[in-house]
Short mmCIF file of C-alpha atoms and ligand atoms in Angstrom, two decimals:
data_model
loop_
_atom_site.label_atom_id
_atom_site.label_comp_id
_atom_site.label_asym_id
_atom_site.label_seq_id
_atom_site.Cartn_x
_atom_site.Cartn_y
_atom_site.Cartn_z
CA UNK A 1 -34.77 14.50 -56.74
CA UNK A 2 -34.65 16.17 -53.32
CA UNK A 3 -35.95 19.68 -52.84
CA UNK A 4 -34.63 22.85 -51.27
CA UNK A 5 -37.38 25.45 -51.02
CA UNK A 6 -38.98 25.66 -54.45
CA UNK A 7 -35.81 24.47 -56.26
CA UNK A 8 -35.60 20.81 -57.26
CA UNK A 9 -32.10 19.55 -56.49
CA UNK A 10 -30.99 16.39 -58.31
CA UNK A 11 -29.12 13.66 -56.40
CA UNK A 12 -25.54 14.69 -57.16
CA UNK A 13 -23.73 11.80 -55.45
CA UNK A 14 -24.95 8.27 -54.69
CA UNK A 15 -23.88 6.48 -51.47
CA UNK A 16 -21.39 4.41 -53.49
CA UNK A 17 -19.70 7.54 -54.84
CA UNK A 18 -21.25 7.78 -58.32
CA UNK A 19 -22.07 11.16 -59.80
CA UNK A 20 -25.15 12.25 -61.73
CA UNK A 21 -23.74 10.81 -64.98
CA UNK A 22 -22.25 7.71 -63.34
CA UNK A 23 -18.69 9.07 -63.12
CA UNK A 24 -16.39 8.60 -60.14
CA UNK A 25 -15.14 11.74 -58.34
CA UNK A 26 -11.81 11.66 -60.17
CA UNK A 27 -13.15 10.93 -63.66
CA UNK A 28 -13.16 13.35 -66.60
CA UNK A 29 -16.03 13.59 -69.06
CA UNK A 30 -15.34 12.14 -72.52
CA UNK A 31 -12.98 14.50 -74.35
CA UNK A 32 -12.22 14.64 -78.07
CA UNK A 33 -9.92 17.20 -79.65
CA UNK A 34 -9.44 17.82 -83.36
CA UNK A 35 -6.65 20.08 -84.54
CA UNK A 36 -6.97 22.12 -87.75
CA UNK A 37 -10.63 21.71 -88.83
CA UNK A 38 -10.90 25.27 -90.27
CA UNK A 39 -9.28 26.03 -93.62
CA UNK A 40 -9.43 29.86 -93.46
CA UNK A 41 -7.81 30.26 -90.05
CA UNK A 42 -4.04 30.11 -89.48
CA UNK A 43 -4.74 27.58 -86.76
CA UNK A 44 -7.85 25.97 -85.31
CA UNK A 45 -9.16 23.29 -82.99
CA UNK A 46 -12.52 21.76 -82.16
CA UNK A 47 -13.19 20.33 -78.71
CA UNK A 48 -16.07 18.10 -77.70
CA UNK A 49 -15.99 17.66 -73.97
CA UNK A 50 -19.01 16.03 -72.37
CA UNK A 51 -21.85 18.07 -73.85
CA UNK A 52 -19.61 21.09 -74.54
CA UNK A 53 -18.78 21.86 -78.18
CA UNK A 54 -16.19 24.59 -78.65
CA UNK A 55 -14.35 25.86 -81.73
CA UNK A 56 -11.21 27.99 -81.57
CA UNK A 57 -9.61 29.86 -84.47
CA UNK A 58 -6.28 31.70 -84.44
CA UNK A 59 -5.13 34.43 -86.85
CA UNK A 60 -1.71 35.98 -86.90
CA UNK A 61 0.76 37.22 -85.99
CA UNK A 62 -0.76 40.09 -88.02
CA UNK A 63 -1.26 43.84 -87.96
CA UNK A 64 -2.76 45.17 -84.71
CA UNK A 65 -6.32 46.53 -84.73
CA UNK A 66 -7.04 48.86 -83.01
CA UNK A 67 -3.57 50.36 -83.57
CA UNK A 68 -3.26 51.90 -80.09
CA UNK A 69 -2.97 48.39 -78.59
CA UNK A 70 0.28 47.79 -80.49
CA UNK A 71 3.34 46.98 -78.35
CA UNK A 72 6.82 47.73 -79.70
CA UNK A 73 8.52 44.87 -77.88
CA UNK A 74 6.01 42.03 -78.24
CA UNK A 75 2.84 40.67 -79.79
CA UNK A 76 -0.48 41.33 -78.10
CA UNK A 77 -2.88 38.43 -77.73
CA UNK A 78 -6.47 39.49 -78.35
CA UNK A 79 -8.92 36.85 -77.22
CA UNK A 80 -12.67 36.83 -77.88
CA UNK A 81 -14.77 34.20 -76.11
CA UNK A 82 -18.35 34.07 -77.35
CA UNK A 83 -21.30 31.87 -76.48
CA UNK A 84 -23.71 31.26 -79.35
CA UNK A 85 -27.34 32.22 -78.64
CA UNK A 86 -28.31 28.56 -79.17
CA UNK A 87 -25.56 27.13 -76.95
CA UNK A 88 -27.57 27.05 -73.70
CA UNK A 89 -31.04 25.87 -72.62
CA UNK A 90 -32.46 29.34 -72.33
CA UNK A 91 -31.49 31.38 -75.36
CA UNK A 92 -28.54 33.61 -74.50
CA UNK A 93 -28.73 37.22 -75.64
CA UNK A 94 -26.17 37.52 -78.40
CA UNK A 95 -23.15 39.77 -78.06
CA UNK A 96 -20.57 40.77 -75.52
CA UNK A 97 -21.76 40.59 -71.91
CA UNK A 98 -19.68 40.99 -68.76
CA UNK A 99 -19.18 37.25 -68.36
CA UNK A 100 -17.81 36.88 -71.90
CA UNK A 101 -15.52 39.88 -71.37
CA UNK A 102 -14.18 38.42 -68.13
CA UNK A 103 -13.60 34.98 -69.68
CA UNK A 104 -11.92 36.53 -72.76
CA UNK A 105 -9.60 38.43 -70.43
CA UNK A 106 -8.59 35.49 -68.21
CA UNK A 107 -8.05 33.17 -71.19
CA UNK A 108 -6.05 35.85 -73.03
CA UNK A 109 -3.83 36.41 -69.99
CA UNK A 110 -3.25 32.69 -69.52
CA UNK A 111 -2.22 32.36 -73.18
CA UNK A 112 -0.02 35.45 -72.93
CA UNK A 113 1.98 33.70 -70.22
CA UNK A 114 3.00 30.78 -72.49
CA UNK A 115 3.37 32.34 -75.96
CA UNK A 116 6.81 33.72 -76.91
CA UNK A 117 5.22 37.11 -77.72
CA UNK A 118 8.60 38.89 -77.82
CA UNK A 119 9.36 37.07 -81.07
CA UNK A 120 6.62 39.03 -82.86
CA UNK A 121 6.83 42.70 -81.86
CA UNK A 122 4.16 45.14 -83.15
CA UNK A 123 1.76 42.32 -84.10
CA UNK A 124 -1.48 40.86 -82.85
CA UNK A 125 -2.31 37.20 -82.35
CA UNK A 126 -6.10 36.98 -82.49
CA UNK A 127 -7.83 34.09 -80.78
CA UNK A 128 -11.55 33.49 -81.34
CA UNK A 129 -13.41 31.02 -79.15
CA UNK A 130 -16.95 30.13 -80.13
CA UNK A 131 -19.01 28.03 -77.73
CA UNK A 132 -21.60 26.18 -79.82
CA UNK A 133 -22.97 24.07 -77.00
CA UNK A 134 -22.39 24.71 -73.30
CA UNK A 135 -22.56 22.40 -70.31
CA UNK A 136 -20.21 23.92 -67.69
CA UNK A 137 -16.47 24.22 -67.98
CA UNK A 138 -16.57 26.18 -71.23
CA UNK A 139 -13.71 28.53 -70.25
CA UNK A 140 -11.52 25.44 -69.74
CA UNK A 141 -12.71 23.85 -73.00
CA UNK A 142 -12.07 27.21 -74.70
CA UNK A 143 -8.55 27.39 -73.33
CA UNK A 144 -7.76 23.81 -74.39
CA UNK A 145 -9.11 24.53 -77.89
CA UNK A 146 -7.27 27.88 -78.11
CA UNK A 147 -3.94 26.45 -77.08
CA UNK A 148 -4.15 23.57 -79.59
CA UNK A 149 -5.20 26.13 -82.25
CA UNK A 150 -2.14 28.28 -81.43
CA UNK A 151 0.11 25.24 -81.82
CA UNK A 152 -1.68 24.40 -85.08
CA UNK A 153 -0.92 27.95 -86.27
CA UNK A 154 2.77 27.29 -85.58
CA UNK A 155 3.03 29.95 -82.89
CA UNK A 156 5.93 29.19 -80.53
CA UNK A 157 4.90 28.52 -76.94
CA UNK A 158 6.56 27.34 -73.75
CA UNK A 159 3.97 24.57 -73.52
CA UNK A 160 0.34 23.72 -74.23
CA UNK A 161 -2.21 24.78 -71.61
CA UNK A 162 -4.52 22.05 -70.37
CA UNK A 163 -7.38 23.29 -68.18
CA UNK A 164 -10.18 21.79 -66.10
CA UNK A 165 -12.69 22.81 -63.43
CA UNK A 166 -12.72 20.99 -60.12
CA UNK A 167 -15.51 21.56 -57.63
CA UNK A 168 -17.34 20.53 -54.52
CA UNK A 169 -20.43 18.44 -55.07
CA UNK A 170 -22.60 17.09 -52.24
CA UNK A 171 -19.68 17.64 -49.86
CA UNK A 172 -17.10 15.84 -52.03
CA UNK A 173 -14.32 17.22 -54.23
CA UNK A 174 -15.02 16.23 -57.85
CA UNK A 175 -13.14 16.57 -61.15
CA UNK A 176 -14.62 18.24 -64.25
CA UNK A 177 -18.09 19.46 -63.20
CA UNK A 178 -21.02 19.18 -65.57
CA UNK A 179 -23.93 21.61 -65.63
CA UNK A 180 -26.05 20.23 -62.75
CA UNK A 181 -22.96 19.89 -60.56
CA UNK A 182 -21.94 23.46 -61.37
CA UNK A 183 -25.48 24.77 -60.68
CA UNK A 184 -26.24 22.85 -57.50
CA UNK A 185 -22.74 22.14 -56.15
CA UNK A 186 -20.97 24.11 -53.41
CA UNK A 187 -17.91 25.29 -55.34
CA UNK A 188 -16.42 25.58 -58.82
CA UNK A 189 -12.67 26.01 -59.34
CA UNK A 190 -11.44 26.28 -62.93
CA UNK A 191 -7.67 26.07 -63.42
CA UNK A 192 -5.04 25.87 -66.17
CA UNK A 193 -1.61 24.28 -65.82
CA UNK A 194 1.70 24.65 -67.61
CA UNK A 195 2.53 20.94 -67.42
CA UNK A 196 6.32 21.13 -67.81
CA UNK A 197 6.85 23.70 -65.06
CA UNK A 198 3.85 22.80 -62.88
CA UNK A 199 2.83 26.49 -62.88
CA UNK A 200 -0.86 27.42 -62.64
CA UNK A 201 -1.73 30.30 -64.98
CA UNK A 202 -5.48 30.43 -64.40
CA UNK A 203 -7.18 29.83 -61.08
CA UNK A 204 -10.63 31.09 -60.18
CA UNK A 205 -13.09 30.05 -57.51
CA UNK A 206 -16.79 30.47 -56.96
CA UNK A 207 -18.39 29.14 -53.76
CA UNK A 208 -16.50 27.92 -50.73
CA UNK A 209 -14.33 25.06 -49.51
CA UNK A 210 -11.92 24.48 -46.62
CA UNK A 211 -8.16 24.84 -46.95
CA UNK A 212 -7.79 21.06 -46.86
CA UNK A 213 -10.44 20.64 -49.55
CA UNK A 214 -8.69 23.26 -51.66
CA UNK A 215 -5.47 21.21 -51.48
CA UNK A 216 -7.35 18.09 -52.58
CA UNK A 217 -9.04 20.06 -55.37
CA UNK A 218 -5.73 21.41 -56.68
CA UNK A 219 -4.16 17.93 -56.71
CA UNK A 220 -7.18 16.49 -58.52
CA UNK A 221 -7.19 19.34 -61.03
CA UNK A 222 -3.46 19.07 -61.75
CA UNK A 223 -3.87 15.31 -62.36
CA UNK A 224 -6.81 16.05 -64.67
CA UNK A 225 -4.78 18.65 -66.57
CA UNK A 226 -1.98 16.14 -67.13
CA UNK A 227 -4.43 13.62 -68.64
CA UNK A 228 -5.92 16.35 -70.86
CA UNK A 229 -2.39 17.39 -71.93
CA UNK A 230 -1.83 13.90 -73.38
CA UNK A 231 -5.01 14.22 -75.48
CA UNK A 232 -3.95 17.68 -76.71
CA UNK A 233 -0.58 16.35 -77.85
CA UNK A 234 -2.27 13.34 -79.50
CA UNK A 235 -4.60 15.68 -81.44
CA UNK A 236 -1.59 17.58 -82.80
CA UNK A 237 0.23 14.36 -83.62
CA UNK A 238 -2.84 13.10 -85.53
CA UNK A 239 -2.95 16.31 -87.53
CA UNK A 240 0.72 16.31 -88.47
CA UNK A 241 1.61 12.64 -88.60
CA UNK A 242 2.97 11.73 -92.01
CA UNK A 243 1.28 8.76 -93.66
CA UNK A 244 3.64 5.83 -94.34
CA UNK A 245 4.97 5.99 -97.92
CA UNK A 246 3.13 2.83 -99.08
CA UNK A 247 -0.17 4.20 -97.75
CA UNK A 248 0.30 7.61 -99.31
CA UNK A 249 1.02 6.02 -102.68
CA UNK A 250 -2.23 4.02 -102.64
O1 CDP B 301 -18.71 27.60 -68.69
P1 CDP B 301 -17.95 27.92 -67.44
O2 CDP B 301 -18.16 26.85 -66.38
O3 CDP B 301 -16.51 28.21 -67.69
O4 CDP B 301 -18.53 29.29 -66.87
P2 CDP B 301 -19.72 29.56 -65.84
O5 CDP B 301 -19.98 31.04 -65.88
O6 CDP B 301 -19.43 28.92 -64.53
O7 CDP B 301 -20.98 28.88 -66.52
C1 CDP B 301 -21.34 27.56 -66.23
C2 CDP B 301 -22.36 27.08 -67.23
O8 CDP B 301 -23.58 27.80 -67.06
C3 CDP B 301 -22.01 27.30 -68.70
O9 CDP B 301 -21.08 26.38 -69.19
C4 CDP B 301 -23.37 27.14 -69.33
O10 CDP B 301 -23.69 25.76 -69.45
C5 CDP B 301 -24.28 27.79 -68.30
N1 CDP B 301 -24.63 29.17 -68.70
C6 CDP B 301 -25.91 29.40 -69.23
O11 CDP B 301 -26.70 28.47 -69.31
N2 CDP B 301 -26.25 30.67 -69.66
C7 CDP B 301 -25.37 31.69 -69.58
N3 CDP B 301 -25.73 32.91 -70.01
C8 CDP B 301 -24.08 31.48 -69.06
C9 CDP B 301 -23.75 30.21 -68.62
#
C-alpha cells in the first residue's frame, strides 16, 4: 500500500505489468453467462463476472404502462437497473437514485438501437436488471445480461450487445476494471459494441486520458467486447442445444 494524503492507495500495477488481481492489462475477469434461469420471465440471463453477480429478466412485448409512453410505430424499451442494498460494501439505500436512473437510461437506449422495435408497435419490452453483488463494471454486466435475456425471450435484434469498461490504471490502459482500479485509477470508460457492424452504442468516460490513450482504450475495449460476444453466443447455444437422440432417450 502507498498513501496519498489520508487515503490508502493499493499498488495497482507491479513493475512486471501485473494488476491487483494478477491479471495482465489486456485480460478480462472470469466471465460466466447462463441464459434462461428464470421460469416466470419471458427471457432471462445471469452473469457472474469477476465479483459481479447480475440477473436480467425480460417481459414482453406486452401492453405499455404507463399508457402515455406508448408509440404507434414501435415498441418502447423500458429498462430498470437496480442495485440491491446488500450488493456493495456499505449498504446502499434501496430505491431509485440518480445513478440508477442514468444507468437505466443509457442501457435502455443502447438496447433500443439493436432491437427491431418497429415489429411490435404499441407494446413495451420491459427489461429488469438486478445487481446482486457489485464490483465495478455493473452497467456493462447488466447490458450483457439484458441482451442475452432479450435473445432468450425471442425478441428479434440486429445483434447481441457485448460491453466492457476499459480504464487507466497507474498510467496504463487496462481492460475490465475491478473495484479498486475503478476507485483509485485515473479513468473509467465503459462501452458497448454491435459486433457485426463495429458500431459503438454506449460510450461514457469518467476521469481523463490523452487522445492517444483513448485510441488504445477503444481498441482494447473492442477486442474485449468481441471475446465477450463469443461467451454470450455460447450461453445461448447451451440453452437451446438439442440433446442427441440417444442421450435424450436415456
Ligand atoms: O458499476 P459501474 O462501474 O457500471 O458504475 P460506477 O458508478 O462506476 O460504479 C463503480 C462501482 O462502485 C460499482 O460497481 C460498485 O462496486 C461501487 N458502488 C458502490 O459501492 N456503491 C454505490 N452506491 C454505487 C457504486
